[in-house]
C-alpha cells in the first residue's frame, strides 16, 4: 500500500490533508494544526482509512475480530474509489467536496465547511444511489478523521488521552478521561485485529449517558482533536484502531 498527498488546504490555524491510496483509490482526511511537523507516512504502521464510512446490507463486515464491534472499513468501504475533489470559496465560508464512487452505481459526497474566522470545521456526508436496485444502509458516517497522532512514530504509547462527557439526569457533564491503553485500544502483540471503543445513546435524549462529544489529546505535542455531533436523536461515536499503530475518530 502506497499513500500520497492528494491535496491540502489551510483553514485558519488548521490544515486539512487528504491522502489517497494509490492502489485502492480510497481517501483519508487528516487535520493538523499549523506549525507542527508530522512524521513521514512510512514512519507510522498505517493504512489509508476512508474519510467516509458506510455499511450496505449484504456487504461483508470487516474481519479481524470486528464482528459485533464495528461496521467500519468493511466491503462497502473497500469498494469506494476517488472520483474528484473541488474547492469553493464563498462569502462566509470555504468548502472542500470530495466525491467517491462505487462501480455498483453508488456515489458519496464528503463535505468539509470552514466558516471564515471559525476555530473548527463542519463535516457531513451524502449518499446517492444511481443504480437500478434499492439499497439499504446500515450505517453512514457524519465524519471520519484519521491521523491520530501523526506527530509521533509508531503507536505513541502512553501519550494519548481520551476525553468524554458522562451524563445522567441532574448530573450533567462529568468529564471522563482515560488513556488509550485503559480503553484497550493498543495494537496486539501479533499486530492483528481490530480495537474499537463505540459509545452513544438511543432515543431523543441526546445527552443520556454521554454527550455527543469526543476528544483525543496528544499530551506530548499538546494537540487535541475534538468532535461534537449536531444531532438531537440517536447517535454513536467511535474510536478505532486496526492492525496498525494509527487511530481514527468517527461518528
C-alpha atoms as one frame of an Amber mdcrd trajectory, in Angstrom:
protein
   0.000   0.000   0.000   1.354   3.406  -1.004  -0.271   6.633   0.141   0.416
  10.040  -1.366  -0.828  13.514  -0.527  -3.809  14.299  -2.734  -4.416  17.902
  -1.595  -4.095  20.094   1.461  -5.933  23.244   2.491  -5.356  25.730   5.300
  -8.331  26.930   7.321  -7.275  29.460   9.940  -4.815  27.682  12.235  -5.704
  24.225  10.847  -4.546  22.252   7.827  -6.772  19.617   6.212  -4.726  16.966
   4.425  -6.251  14.433   2.067  -4.213  11.275   1.396  -5.041   8.751  -1.325
  -4.093   5.089  -1.523  -2.542   4.663  -4.973  -3.783   1.065  -5.178  -7.316
   1.131  -3.764  -8.009   4.812  -4.614  -9.521   5.318  -1.174  -9.072   8.703
   0.557  -8.326   9.669   4.156  -8.734  13.022   5.922  -6.218  14.258   8.494
  -6.475  17.532  10.430  -3.362  19.090  11.964  -2.512  22.472  13.474  -0.323
  24.874  11.539   3.323  24.888  12.567   3.797  21.323  13.842   5.687  18.883
  11.625   4.160  15.455  11.037   6.307  12.352  10.739   6.563  10.759   7.304
   3.800   8.330   6.332   6.245   5.418   6.287   7.258   6.049   9.897   3.785
   5.026  11.040   2.442   1.477  10.724  -0.629   2.734   8.945  -3.024   2.278
   6.078  -5.429   4.750   4.491  -8.693   4.811   6.433 -11.638   6.133   4.440
 -12.990   9.609   5.181 -16.454   8.128   4.533 -17.617   5.071   6.450 -20.730
   3.170   5.418 -22.182  -0.316   5.612 -24.589  -1.625   2.970 -26.839  -4.575
   3.736 -25.445  -7.855   2.347 -21.903  -6.476   2.005 -19.404  -8.292   4.195
 -18.179  -6.920   7.505 -14.564  -6.254   8.335 -12.733  -9.321   9.618 -10.007
  -9.315  12.283 -12.448  -9.934  15.161 -14.513  -6.865  14.265 -17.860  -8.689
  14.277 -20.344  -7.124  16.690 -17.970  -4.291  17.484 -17.854  -2.088  14.405
 -19.247  -1.658  10.901 -16.267   0.388   9.702 -13.867  -0.481   6.895 -15.868
  -3.410   5.536 -16.603  -4.351   1.932 -18.817  -1.296   1.371 -15.864   0.990
   2.128 -13.295  -1.040   0.226 -15.342  -0.635  -2.978 -15.292   3.171  -2.793
 -12.836   4.888  -5.142 -11.825   8.503  -5.529 -13.658  10.340  -8.316 -12.863
  14.021  -7.840 -12.423  16.856  -5.375 -13.262  20.533  -5.645 -12.584  23.607
  -3.540 -15.009  26.511  -3.378 -14.672  29.892  -1.666 -17.859  31.771  -0.775
 -18.642  34.968   1.088 -18.932  33.350   4.502 -17.090  30.053   4.130 -14.666
  27.859   2.243 -15.532  24.269   1.424 -13.992  21.087   0.075 -16.226  18.477
  -1.576 -14.696  15.036  -2.099 -16.568  12.540  -4.263 -16.124   8.771  -4.010
 -17.886   6.225  -6.211 -18.729   2.533  -6.219 -18.927   0.657  -9.536 -22.368
  -0.624  -8.497 -23.787   2.853  -9.057 -23.357   4.385  -5.624 -21.756   7.772
  -5.027 -20.781   9.525  -1.813 -20.074  13.219  -1.329 -17.986  14.300   1.649
 -18.337  17.966   2.620 -15.910  19.940   4.758 -17.003  23.518   5.549 -14.886
  26.162   7.245 -16.750  29.291   8.191 -14.283  32.153   7.976 -12.629  33.047
  11.293 -14.085  29.911  12.903 -11.904  27.664  15.094 -13.482  24.460  13.825
 -14.724  22.783  10.652 -18.124  21.260   9.839 -18.258  17.857   8.138 -21.140
  15.822   6.717 -21.722  13.216   4.007 -24.352  12.475   1.385 -25.094   9.106
  -0.243 -26.597   8.754  -3.730 -27.926   5.568  -5.277 -27.596   5.939  -9.036
 -28.165   2.236  -9.654 -31.346   0.418 -10.629 -31.933  -1.502  -7.389 -32.951
  -0.344  -3.928 -30.095  -0.250  -1.429 -30.316  -0.311   2.364 -27.694   1.410
   4.518 -26.924   0.006   7.951 -24.520   2.829   8.734 -23.330   6.126   7.209
 -20.774   8.286   8.992 -21.097  12.020   9.518 -17.317  12.232   9.619 -14.245
  10.029   9.899 -10.944  11.589  10.912  -7.612   9.797  10.654  -4.054  10.517
  11.667  -4.162  10.472  15.446  -1.408  11.169  16.211   0.786  11.990  13.179
   3.468  13.679  15.305   4.935  10.553  16.917   6.413   7.484  15.255   4.666
   4.177  15.860   1.836   3.703  18.322   2.501   6.712  20.592   2.278   4.581
  23.733   1.262   6.420  26.916   0.808   9.688  25.014  -2.894   9.739  24.085
  -5.780  10.645  26.389  -9.457  10.175  25.543 -11.884  12.779  26.898 -15.639
  12.189  27.090 -18.520  13.801  28.990 -20.689  11.416  31.017 -24.269  12.332
  31.816 -27.388  11.182  33.651 -30.424  13.173  34.757 -29.416  16.047  37.105
 -25.738  15.093  36.821 -24.854  16.789  33.552 -21.398  16.959  32.046 -18.973
  14.930  34.188 -15.612  14.810  32.434 -14.146  11.328  31.965 -10.514  10.993
  30.869  -8.835   7.682  30.101  -5.704   6.672  28.258  -5.702   4.673  25.045
  -4.252   1.769  26.999  -7.001   1.895  29.643  -9.566   1.555  26.844  -7.574
  -1.366  25.351  -7.051   0.417  22.034  -3.381  -0.514  21.774  -2.131  -2.827
  18.987  -1.954  -6.518  19.832   1.313  -8.396  20.250   0.678 -10.058  16.879
  -0.131  -6.812  15.059  -3.527  -8.207  14.078  -7.096  -7.421  14.997  -9.468
  -4.523  15.479  -9.600  -2.349  18.575 -12.753  -0.279  18.936 -14.465   1.883
  21.547 -18.003   2.673  20.432 -20.492   4.610  22.535 -23.651   6.686  22.163
 -27.323   6.703  23.063 -30.690   5.666  21.617 -33.726   7.937  21.543 -34.423
  11.654  21.755 -32.482  12.303  24.990 -29.354  13.402  23.207 -27.104  13.524
  26.287 -28.379  10.391  28.023 -25.252   8.622  29.405 -22.838  10.537  27.146
 -22.703  13.919  25.486 -22.244  13.641  21.676 -18.647  14.773  22.171 -15.233
  13.153  21.985 -11.654  14.425  22.126  -8.263  12.770  21.753  -5.262  14.554
  23.221  -1.620  14.114  22.245  -0.124  15.113  25.586   3.452  15.270  24.315
   2.730  17.711  21.471  -0.187  19.444  23.227  -2.575  18.848  20.332  -6.233
  17.957  20.826  -8.681  16.668  18.218 -12.264  17.265  19.314 -15.585  16.397
  17.710 -19.192  17.230  18.532 -22.296  15.953  16.781 -25.131  18.332  15.895
 -27.955  15.833  16.302 -30.907  15.573  18.693 -31.724  11.886  18.255 -29.929
   8.535  18.403 -26.195   8.744  17.738 -22.937   6.899  18.196 -19.254   7.782
  18.103 -16.276   5.510  17.737 -12.532   5.321  18.265 -10.993   2.686  16.041
  -7.592   1.068  15.566  -6.978  -1.709  13.085  -3.831  -3.836  12.745  -1.751
  -0.669  12.686  -0.423   1.959  15.042  -2.881   4.585  13.765  -6.138   5.659
  15.402  -9.286   7.217  13.982 -12.266   9.201  15.212 -15.609   8.524  13.570
 -19.305   9.141  14.061
